[in-house]
């Protein structure tokens, strides 16, 4: 008798309703909106302003304009900050908030950031939302929603998923219009540059 046969009989005995795929219920979506939602503090607004400055600097370097700051929630002390570096580093994981969280963990000497807040100009993607959960970031403050890849509210609600062991407080939409305009202007300029005929070489 093979191991697969034995395990199959055991599983059927423990969960008889799971014998056929049709009987397995789909996973329920997480509640929406994501997590406990709070109003931004003065610290949050100041940190978002700094994140926007970082995003602007990234755009000047040809990076998608996203900036992020990790700071202590209690006093607003900045622990780390970063902007997108995917093009410069040839690294698909080099998102602003991913880098800022890594730097902050090194700064505090701990992988847990429960006492910290993250301000980021764009709604985090699934990769970054997963890191936020794993790093136990206490609060997430973000600017523009991301309808194509947002994993806080837009496409997924990872930060509010009750199946996970950490759910940060979420403060959405801080300076959302300004953050979104940065992205629109960047991609508009990018499209224009691709459509424009190249200069003839001398």
XYZ file of N, CA and C in Angstrom:
606
model
N 0.861 -1.199 0.000
C 0.000 0.000 0.000
C 0.891 1.241 0.000
N 0.689 2.127 -0.964
C 1.535 3.299 -1.072
C 1.215 4.377 -0.041
N 2.182 5.276 0.181
C 1.993 6.371 1.135
C 0.841 7.268 0.713
N 0.736 7.532 -0.595
C -0.350 8.382 -1.070
C -1.715 7.812 -0.748
N -1.844 6.468 -0.870
C -3.122 5.826 -0.566
C -3.459 5.956 0.910
N -2.436 5.747 1.761
C -2.651 5.857 3.214
C -3.062 7.275 3.595
N -2.325 8.283 3.056
C -2.651 9.672 3.380
C -4.038 10.038 2.863
N -4.375 9.513 1.683
C -5.691 9.811 1.134
C -6.809 9.288 2.023
N -6.644 8.068 2.534
C -7.668 7.496 3.431
C -7.756 8.289 4.730
N -6.577 8.701 5.253
C -6.576 9.483 6.509
C -7.270 10.818 6.321
N -6.937 11.505 5.216
C -7.521 12.823 4.964
C -9.031 12.722 4.774
N -9.472 11.676 4.070
C -10.904 11.495 3.855
C -11.623 11.228 5.164
N -10.956 10.505 6.098
C -11.579 10.215 7.379
C -11.678 11.460 8.248
N -10.618 12.298 8.206
C -10.612 13.508 9.035
C -11.541 14.565 8.465
N -11.528 14.708 7.116
C -12.363 15.731 6.482
C -13.118 15.110 5.318
N -14.183 14.368 5.602
C -14.907 13.692 4.523
C -15.462 14.653 3.498
N -15.729 15.894 3.879
C -16.300 16.844 2.929
C -15.293 17.281 1.887
N -14.004 16.966 2.120
C -12.963 17.418 1.205
C -12.583 16.363 0.175
N -13.402 15.296 0.030
C -13.046 14.227 -0.880
C -13.124 14.659 -2.332
N -14.012 15.539 -2.676
C -14.145 15.971 -4.063
C -13.834 17.455 -4.159
N -13.120 17.890 -5.202
C -12.777 19.309 -5.340
C -13.990 20.212 -5.330
N -15.106 19.748 -5.867
C -16.295 20.594 -5.945
C -16.830 20.946 -4.569
N -16.500 20.088 -3.564
C -17.035 20.346 -2.224
C -16.172 21.288 -1.419
N -14.989 21.647 -1.941
C -14.082 22.517 -1.190
C -14.492 23.967 -1.398
N -14.866 24.675 -0.328
C -15.298 26.062 -0.495
C -14.132 26.962 -0.856
N -14.399 27.995 -1.635
C -13.371 28.976 -1.979
C -13.022 29.802 -0.753
N -11.777 30.249 -0.691
C -11.369 31.095 0.421
C -12.123 32.407 0.361
N -12.664 32.813 1.477
C -13.421 34.064 1.516
C -12.476 35.242 1.432
N -12.856 36.306 0.718
C -11.996 37.488 0.654
C -11.910 38.174 2.007
N -10.827 38.866 2.212
C -10.655 39.609 3.462
C -11.634 40.763 3.513
N -11.947 41.254 4.722
C -12.862 42.388 4.830
C -12.321 43.596 4.077
N -13.210 44.457 3.645
C -12.816 45.673 2.922
C -13.573 46.837 3.559
N -12.916 47.953 3.844
C -11.527 48.284 3.560
C -10.543 47.561 4.468
N -9.256 47.681 4.131
C -8.222 46.901 4.804
C -7.946 47.407 6.206
N -8.010 46.488 7.152
C -7.535 46.749 8.503
C -8.206 47.916 9.206
N -7.724 48.207 10.425
C -8.212 49.377 11.132
C -7.770 50.643 10.397
N -8.693 51.507 10.033
C -8.374 52.726 9.290
C -8.387 53.908 10.250
N -7.327 54.722 10.204
C -7.195 55.863 11.110
C -6.976 57.136 10.317
N -7.085 58.263 10.991
C -6.812 59.555 10.383
C -5.319 59.857 10.484
N -4.768 60.557 9.499
C -3.335 60.862 9.544
C -2.985 61.839 10.658
N -1.826 61.644 11.261
C -1.313 62.565 12.270
C -0.439 63.612 11.582
N 0.012 64.593 12.350
C 0.947 65.583 11.804
C 2.238 64.908 11.344
N 2.707 63.918 12.128
C 3.895 63.172 11.725
C 3.665 62.507 10.369
N 2.489 61.892 10.207
C 2.184 61.190 8.962
C 2.253 62.144 7.768
N 1.701 63.319 7.935
C 1.687 64.283 6.820
C 3.099 64.763 6.499
N 3.900 64.980 7.541
C 5.280 65.412 7.304
C 6.094 64.318 6.618
N 5.875 63.087 7.037
C 6.616 61.976 6.432
C 6.167 61.725 4.992
N 4.901 61.933 4.717
C 4.441 61.794 3.341
C 5.052 62.881 2.461
N 5.178 64.086 3.000
C 5.830 65.158 2.245
C 7.274 64.770 1.909
N 7.955 64.155 2.871
C 9.332 63.703 2.613
C 9.337 62.571 1.577
N 8.383 61.657 1.668
C 8.299 60.565 0.694
C 8.066 61.109 -0.713
N 7.285 62.167 -0.829
C 7.039 62.790 -2.132
C 8.331 63.398 -2.684
N 9.120 64.017 -1.811
C 10.424 64.543 -2.250
C 11.307 63.417 -2.794
N 11.315 62.287 -2.122
C 12.102 61.139 -2.572
C 11.581 60.620 -3.916
N 10.258 60.623 -4.068
C 9.656 60.179 -5.331
C 10.046 61.107 -6.480
N 10.048 62.397 -6.207
C 10.445 63.370 -7.231
C 11.899 63.156 -7.649
N 12.760 62.883 -6.673
C 14.167 62.628 -6.981
C 14.322 61.351 -7.794
N 13.492 60.352 -7.501
C 13.542 59.101 -8.262
C 13.150 59.341 -9.713
N 12.103 60.140 -9.922
C 11.665 60.437 -11.291
C 12.776 61.104 -12.089
N 13.533 61.974 -11.443
C 14.638 62.657 -12.122
C 15.733 61.692 -12.541
N 15.785 60.528 -11.902
C 16.774 59.508 -12.243
C 16.201 58.444 -13.177
N 14.983 58.672 -13.665
C 14.369 57.714 -14.570
C 13.681 56.545 -13.896
N 13.476 56.649 -12.584
C 12.775 55.599 -11.841
C 11.303 55.982 -11.684
N 10.437 54.983 -11.584
C 9.036 55.263 -11.281
C 8.983 56.023 -9.955
N 8.292 57.175 -9.921
C 8.353 58.040 -8.738
C 7.549 57.535 -7.544
N 8.205 56.719 -6.753
C 7.629 56.249 -5.487
C 8.692 56.441 -4.415
N 8.291 57.032 -3.289
C 9.190 57.228 -2.165
C 8.576 56.681 -0.894
N 9.424 56.327 0.060
C 8.940 55.742 1.310
C 9.819 56.160 2.476
N 9.187 56.295 3.638
C 9.895 56.647 4.868
C 9.377 55.754 5.992
N 10.295 55.206 6.785
C 9.925 54.476 8.003
C 10.333 55.327 9.189
N 9.410 55.536 10.109
C 9.664 56.410 11.255
C 9.004 55.858 12.503
N 9.542 56.278 13.657
C 8.938 55.855 14.919
C 7.593 56.547 15.079
N 6.576 55.783 15.367
C 5.227 56.318 15.478
C 5.119 57.328 16.617
N 5.807 57.080 17.719
C 5.658 57.909 18.912
C 6.202 59.320 18.739
N 7.346 59.459 18.063
C 7.975 60.780 17.998
C 8.336 61.241 16.587
N 8.047 60.430 15.588
C 8.310 60.836 14.209
C 9.771 60.788 13.791
N 10.617 60.168 14.597
C 12.039 60.079 14.236
C 12.208 59.153 13.028
N 12.869 59.648 11.992
C 13.063 58.863 10.773
C 14.131 57.798 11.003
N 13.787 56.561 10.691
C 14.722 55.442 10.815
C 15.339 55.086 9.473
N 14.568 55.254 8.397
C 15.080 54.920 7.064
C 14.184 55.541 6.017
N 14.745 55.765 4.850
C 13.966 56.282 3.732
C 14.570 55.752 2.438
N 13.745 55.672 1.405
C 14.226 55.136 0.132
C 13.263 55.531 -0.975
N 13.754 55.410 -2.194
C 12.937 55.582 -3.386
C 13.124 54.355 -4.265
N 12.289 54.221 -5.263
C 12.429 53.114 -6.203
C 13.830 53.072 -6.803
N 14.390 51.860 -6.918
C 15.710 51.689 -7.520
C 15.744 50.473 -8.457
N 14.623 50.101 -9.001
C 14.589 48.903 -9.851
C 15.479 49.037 -11.082
N 15.429 50.208 -11.715
C 16.237 50.411 -12.919
C 17.725 50.500 -12.576
N 18.046 51.254 -11.543
C 19.456 51.447 -11.173
C 20.092 50.148 -10.688
N 19.331 49.363 -9.903
C 19.892 48.149 -9.312
C 19.612 46.894 -10.134
N 18.810 47.033 -11.200
C 18.392 45.855 -11.988
C 17.799 44.796 -11.061
N 16.936 45.264 -10.168
C 16.399 44.406 -9.103
C 14.890 44.582 -9.029
N 14.123 43.549 -9.346
C 12.664 43.685 -9.315
C 12.091 43.904 -7.919
N 12.890 43.608 -6.883
C 12.399 43.811 -5.518
C 12.735 45.190 -4.966
N 13.402 46.025 -5.741
C 13.886 47.314 -5.226
C 12.789 48.379 -5.247
N 11.670 48.062 -4.632
C 10.607 49.047 -4.443
C 10.962 49.932 -3.252
N 10.442 51.143 -3.271
C 10.805 52.109 -2.235
C 10.537 51.593 -0.828
N 9.326 51.085 -0.585
C 8.984 50.643 0.764
C 9.728 49.378 1.167
N 10.023 48.515 0.193
C 10.788 47.298 0.472
C 12.181 47.676 0.984
N 12.832 48.603 0.282
C 14.163 49.048 0.683
C 14.132 49.774 2.027
N 13.125 50.645 2.216
C 13.044 51.410 3.465
C 12.847 50.489 4.664
N 12.035 49.457 4.505
C 11.810 48.512 5.606
C 13.096 47.754 5.922
N 13.805 47.309 4.890
C 15.079 46.621 5.122
C 16.068 47.512 5.874
N 16.192 48.759 5.426
C 17.124 49.687 6.083
C 16.697 49.966 7.531
N 15.399 50.095 7.762
C 14.903 50.377 9.109
C 15.191 49.218 10.060
N 15.022 48.000 9.577
C 15.315 46.841 10.426
C 16.783 46.816 10.822
N 17.640 47.149 9.889
C 19.070 47.205 10.208
C 19.361 48.330 11.202
N 18.648 49.448 11.045
C 18.882 50.599 11.926
C 18.505 50.289 13.367
N 17.420 49.554 13.567
C 16.969 49.263 14.934
C 17.534 47.948 15.464
N 18.176 47.171 14.583
C 18.733 45.898 15.011
C 17.683 44.865 15.332
N 16.580 44.901 14.620
C 15.480 43.966 14.869
C 14.658 43.845 13.600
N 14.111 42.654 13.332
C 13.266 42.509 12.150
C 11.823 42.937 12.413
N 11.519 43.250 13.667
C 10.164 43.668 14.027
C 10.081 45.193 14.086
N 9.066 45.747 13.422
C 8.884 47.203 13.395
C 7.507 47.591 13.944
N 7.096 46.923 15.017
C 5.769 47.195 15.588
C 5.585 48.641 16.007
N 6.649 49.280 16.476
C 6.547 50.648 16.979
C 6.772 51.684 15.887
N 6.736 51.235 14.638
C 7.063 52.126 13.526
C 5.891 52.295 12.563
N 5.964 53.369 11.808
C 5.011 53.638 10.736
C 5.774 53.705 9.419
N 5.088 53.355 8.356
C 5.625 53.448 7.006
C 4.766 54.419 6.213
N 5.389 55.429 5.629
C 4.696 56.331 4.706
C 5.227 56.053 3.311
N 4.336 55.783 2.364
C 4.747 55.476 1.002
C 3.762 56.143 0.046
N 4.275 56.665 -1.051
C 3.450 57.486 -1.937
C 2.457 56.684 -2.767
N 2.678 55.368 -2.915
C 1.784 54.525 -3.709
C 1.380 53.309 -2.892
N 0.127 52.894 -3.035
C -0.369 51.707 -2.351
C 0.570 50.519 -2.596
N 1.002 49.835 -1.539
C 1.941 48.726 -1.706
C 1.389 47.573 -2.549
N 2.309 46.933 -3.270
C 1.973 45.778 -4.102
C 1.954 44.520 -3.215
N 1.597 43.352 -3.783
C 1.583 42.128 -2.968
C 2.928 41.804 -2.327
N 4.019 41.997 -3.066
C 5.346 41.713 -2.498
C 5.608 42.582 -1.273
N 5.356 43.877 -1.397
C 5.649 44.796 -0.296
C 4.659 44.628 0.857
N 3.410 44.323 0.533
C 2.426 44.061 1.595
C 2.837 42.842 2.404
N 3.377 41.828 1.721
C 3.861 40.656 2.446
C 5.004 40.990 3.372
N 5.913 41.849 2.914
C 7.027 42.261 3.770
C 6.530 43.083 4.958
N 5.539 43.927 4.735
C 4.967 44.729 5.825
C 4.432 43.811 6.925
N 3.740 42.751 6.524
C 3.219 41.792 7.503
C 4.369 41.087 8.211
N 5.340 40.615 7.449
C 6.444 39.866 8.046
C 7.312 40.724 8.956
N 7.426 42.014 8.647
C 8.226 42.916 9.478
C 7.420 43.484 10.638
N 6.145 43.138 10.712
C 5.270 43.605 11.803
C 5.198 45.133 11.867
N 5.199 45.788 10.702
C 5.092 47.249 10.685
C 3.779 47.649 11.366
N 3.864 48.606 12.287
C 2.687 48.952 13.086
C 1.611 49.701 12.328
N 2.030 50.620 11.448
C 1.077 51.448 10.718
C 1.570 51.646 9.292
N 0.626 51.730 8.362
C 0.956 51.984 6.962
C 0.161 53.189 6.482
N 0.875 54.199 6.037
C 0.289 55.436 5.523
C 0.637 55.501 4.045
N -0.370 55.505 3.173
C -0.023 55.554 1.752
C -0.810 56.641 1.037
N -0.278 57.040 -0.129
C -0.867 58.135 -0.887
C -1.851 57.669 -1.925
N -1.395 57.486 -3.156
C -2.290 57.137 -4.255
C -2.638 55.656 -4.234
N -3.885 55.307 -4.567
C -4.230 53.895 -4.743
C -3.600 53.368 -6.024
N -3.414 52.052 -6.087
C -2.848 51.423 -7.284
C -3.842 50.393 -7.820
N -4.689 50.790 -8.784
C -5.712 49.872 -9.282
C -5.163 48.668 -10.027
N -3.898 48.715 -10.434
C -3.308 47.604 -11.193
C -2.558 46.603 -10.328
N -2.064 47.048 -9.177
C -1.258 46.133 -8.364
C -1.419 46.354 -6.863
N -2.339 47.193 -6.441
C -2.480 47.501 -5.017
C -2.950 46.311 -4.203
N -2.246 46.051 -3.092
C -2.570 44.893 -2.258
C -3.019 45.272 -0.858
N -3.382 46.558 -0.668
C -3.942 46.991 0.613
C -5.456 47.092 0.508
N -5.933 47.674 -0.603
C -7.376 47.782 -0.816
C -7.798 47.497 -2.252
N -6.990 47.903 -3.231
C -7.457 47.923 -4.616
C -7.723 46.546 -5.208
N -6.720 45.666 -5.212
C -6.889 44.322 -5.764
C -6.998 43.265 -4.673
N -6.182 43.403 -3.653
C -6.175 42.471 -2.532
C -6.206 43.277 -1.242
N -6.556 42.604 -0.147
C -6.543 43.247 1.164
C -5.643 42.436 2.105
N -4.393 42.311 1.709
C -3.449 41.473 2.450
C -3.268 41.962 3.884
N -3.237 43.269 4.072
C -2.979 43.794 5.417
C -4.151 43.617 6.362
N -5.305 43.233 5.835
C -6.467 43.008 6.686
C -6.854 41.535 6.768
N -6.089 40.673 6.128
C -6.463 39.265 6.048
C -6.403 38.614 7.430
N -7.531 38.121 7.943
C -7.547 37.548 9.295
C -6.780 36.241 9.405
N -6.411 35.654 8.257
C -5.634 34.415 8.300
C -4.167 34.663 8.603
N -3.734 35.909 8.489
C -2.342 36.255 8.784
C -2.200 36.692 10.237
N -0.966 36.638 10.736
C -0.765 36.881 12.178
C -0.446 38.325 12.524
N -0.550 39.236 11.544
C -0.315 40.657 11.847
C -1.170 41.499 10.913
N -1.850 42.490 11.482
C -2.673 43.394 10.686
C -2.390 44.825 11.141
N -1.618 45.576 10.363
C -1.271 46.950 10.760
C -2.445 47.902 10.615
N -2.351 49.001 11.311
C -3.298 50.091 11.105
C -3.000 50.716 9.740
N -4.036 51.071 9.008
C -3.872 51.619 7.663
C -4.448 53.030 7.599
N -3.674 53.941 7.015
C -4.102 55.328 6.807
C -4.001 55.604 5.305
N -5.075 55.433 4.558
C -4.993 55.576 3.097
C -5.236 57.005 2.621
N -4.761 57.295 1.409
C -5.141 58.525 0.720
C -4.495 59.804 1.192
N -3.368 59.733 1.900
C -2.694 60.953 2.356
C -1.948 61.572 1.170
N -2.300 62.799 0.820
C -1.731 63.475 -0.351
C -1.899 62.635 -1.623
N -3.033 61.948 -1.705
C -3.264 61.025 -2.823
C -3.218 61.735 -4.176
N -3.813 62.906 -4.262
C -3.857 63.620 -5.541
C -2.460 63.986 -6.009
N -1.652 64.493 -5.102
C -0.291 64.882 -5.467
C 0.553 63.664 -5.857
N 0.400 62.581 -5.119
C 1.150 61.363 -5.422
C 0.746 60.804 -6.787
N -0.551 60.806 -7.059
C -1.037 60.286 -8.338
C -0.571 61.159 -9.497
N -0.539 62.462 -9.285
C -0.112 63.372 -10.347
C 1.360 63.152 -10.702
N 2.187 62.866 -9.692
C 3.592 62.546 -9.947
C 3.716 61.357 -10.895
N 2.934 60.325 -10.626
C 2.973 59.127 -11.456
C 2.448 59.405 -12.861
N 1.338 60.147 -12.951
C 0.773 60.463 -14.266
C 1.761 61.259 -15.109
N 2.386 62.262 -14.500
C 3.335 63.093 -15.228
C 4.538 62.274 -15.696
N 5.004 61.367 -14.848
C 6.156 60.548 -15.201
C 5.841 59.660 -16.401
N 4.721 58.952 -16.355
C 4.397 58.029 -17.439
C 3.988 58.763 -18.712
N 3.407 59.949 -18.566
C 3.108 60.752 -19.751
C 4.408 61.160 -20.449
N 5.382 61.616 -19.665
C 6.670 62.008 -20.242
C 7.377 60.813 -20.877
N 7.227 59.646 -20.246
C 7.849 58.441 -20.780
C 7.235 58.066 -22.132
N 5.919 58.142 -22.213
C 5.251 57.835 -23.485
C 5.639 58.841 -24.563
N 5.727 60.105 -24.177
C 6.108 61.142 -25.147
C 7.521 60.911 -25.676
N 8.430 60.527 -24.800
C 9.816 60.320 -25.229
C 9.930 59.128 -26.171
N 9.094 58.115 -25.956
C 9.141 56.946 -26.836
C 8.512 57.249 -28.188
N 7.517 58.147 -28.204
C 6.837 58.471 -29.450
C 7.649 59.466 -30.288
N 8.510 60.273 -29.642
C 9.262 61.302 -30.336
C 10.388 60.677 -31.167
N 10.557 61.089 -32.428
C 11.653 60.561 -33.249
C 12.997 60.861 -32.615
N 13.911 59.923 -32.695
C 15.231 60.134 -32.107
C 16.021 61.156 -32.907
N 16.904 61.865 -32.200
C 17.745 62.858 -32.849
C 18.748 62.179 -33.788
N 18.930 62.706 -35.000
C 19.930 62.099 -35.885
C 21.334 62.285 -35.331
N 22.147 61.290 -35.506
C 23.530 61.373 -35.007
C 24.342 62.257 -35.942
N 25.186 63.060 -35.369
C 26.022 63.941 -36.180
C 27.211 63.176 -36.749
